[in-house]
Amino acid sequence: MASTTLLAVLLLVAASAAPARSCSPRDLQALLSVKQALGNPSTLSTWTPASPDCCSWDHLRCNDAGRVNNVFIDGADDVRGQIPSAVGGLTELMSLTLFRLAGLTGPIPACLAALSNLQFLTVSHTNVSGAIPESLARLRGLDSVDLSSNQLTGGIPASFADLPSLRSLDLGHNQLTGSIPAGLVQGQFRSLVLSYNQLTGPIPRDDARDEINTVDLSHNKLTGDPSHLFAAGRPIGKVDLSWNYLDFDLSQLVFPPEMTYLDLSHNLIRGTVPLSLERLSTLQKLDLSYNRLCGPLPKGHGVIKHGCKPYAHNQCRKGTPLAGCQDLEWSE
Ligand SMILES: *[C@@H]1O[C@H](CO)[C@@H](O)[C@H](O)[C@H]1NC(C)=O
């Protein structure tokens, strides 16, 4: 009995300490419009005026002021329609996630640019198509943008390079064309993924010194010499530039010693395997296959610990063929 009373008191205290959060009527209206525009999916069955505190609904969170700041709709196969313009009415939204929604079609609406507090935007694994709106770059607080695995076409807006806090950009698995805007591969990025598109032209040069964890530009039609990505003093973790038309001499390249992943396979890379590879002690993945590299192979442990596969299928055009990997392994 005493413990029941204690529990009741505790619950009372907890309830009165919790911030008063009744959902803003404006957000409630916007959410109901969003639900309707998505075809009233059963996934959003808790979104109903019958329970008027929208902060208690599924697939969203509110801030302490009772404003919706996070909406996440994922894995729902009954969602049908376009990204509703009513989303633009959720003006306190910090995070919007629309993930694995095969029935989500049409363009990314320009009205998303009204979400001036947005930091995290994910529209991924959907059938959203059309161009990436230039106006998204008005969202100065954007920290992370994931628009991967959609049907997006057109170019990468150059204005994305001006976003001051963008640390992660993933536009992979779309049908984007044109070149990579200058300044996009900037220091403030921790991760830049543009793989599986149809991007052309060179990888733009920049003077950034900051850390980059991941650069994945694989499976495009990029050309030229990307050596500047590995510039001395720039810590970089994972680099995947495979399946492009990169044509440059690898012989003298000095890789940053902290690299963990390096895939340059399926390009037109010339020269020899650089000596700096010997010092990459933390490298877990290496692939230089399907290029035009020549021999001889440096003998250091960093070169041979990955076996022979990373050097296979190189068609040396001028010089000694890149062979003898097996011999090196046995002599270790
Ligand atoms: C796009 O729509 C097609 C046909 O409805 C579907 O098979 C495919 O899975 C959808 N794509 C994605 C990424 O959901």
XYZ file of N, CA, C and O and ligand atoms in Angstrom, residues 101-102 125-127 149, ligand 1:
38
model
N 10.457 4.459 -49.362
C 9.063 4.704 -49.720
C 8.953 4.605 -51.240
O 9.109 5.594 -51.954
N 8.706 3.383 -51.741
C 8.693 3.157 -53.189
C 7.591 3.959 -53.868
O 7.703 4.317 -55.034
N 16.021 6.057 -51.105
C 15.315 4.837 -51.498
C 13.837 5.130 -51.763
O 12.944 4.500 -51.202
N 13.578 6.118 -52.595
C 12.222 6.451 -53.023
C 12.222 6.558 -54.545
O 13.257 6.366 -55.185
N 11.074 6.867 -55.122
C 11.013 7.111 -56.565
C 10.881 8.599 -56.874
O 10.323 8.980 -57.903
N 19.832 7.049 -53.791
C 18.917 5.996 -54.274
C 17.523 6.522 -54.582
O 16.517 6.073 -54.021
C 10.295 2.622 -57.698
O 9.090 2.080 -58.209
C 9.229 0.771 -58.753
C 7.907 0.407 -59.407
O 6.847 0.694 -58.571
C 9.625 -0.179 -57.637
O 9.774 -1.482 -58.154
C 10.940 0.301 -57.053
O 11.277 -0.505 -55.952
C 10.830 1.746 -56.584
N 12.147 2.214 -56.176
C 12.485 2.425 -54.916
C 13.878 2.866 -54.660
O 11.733 2.290 -54.005
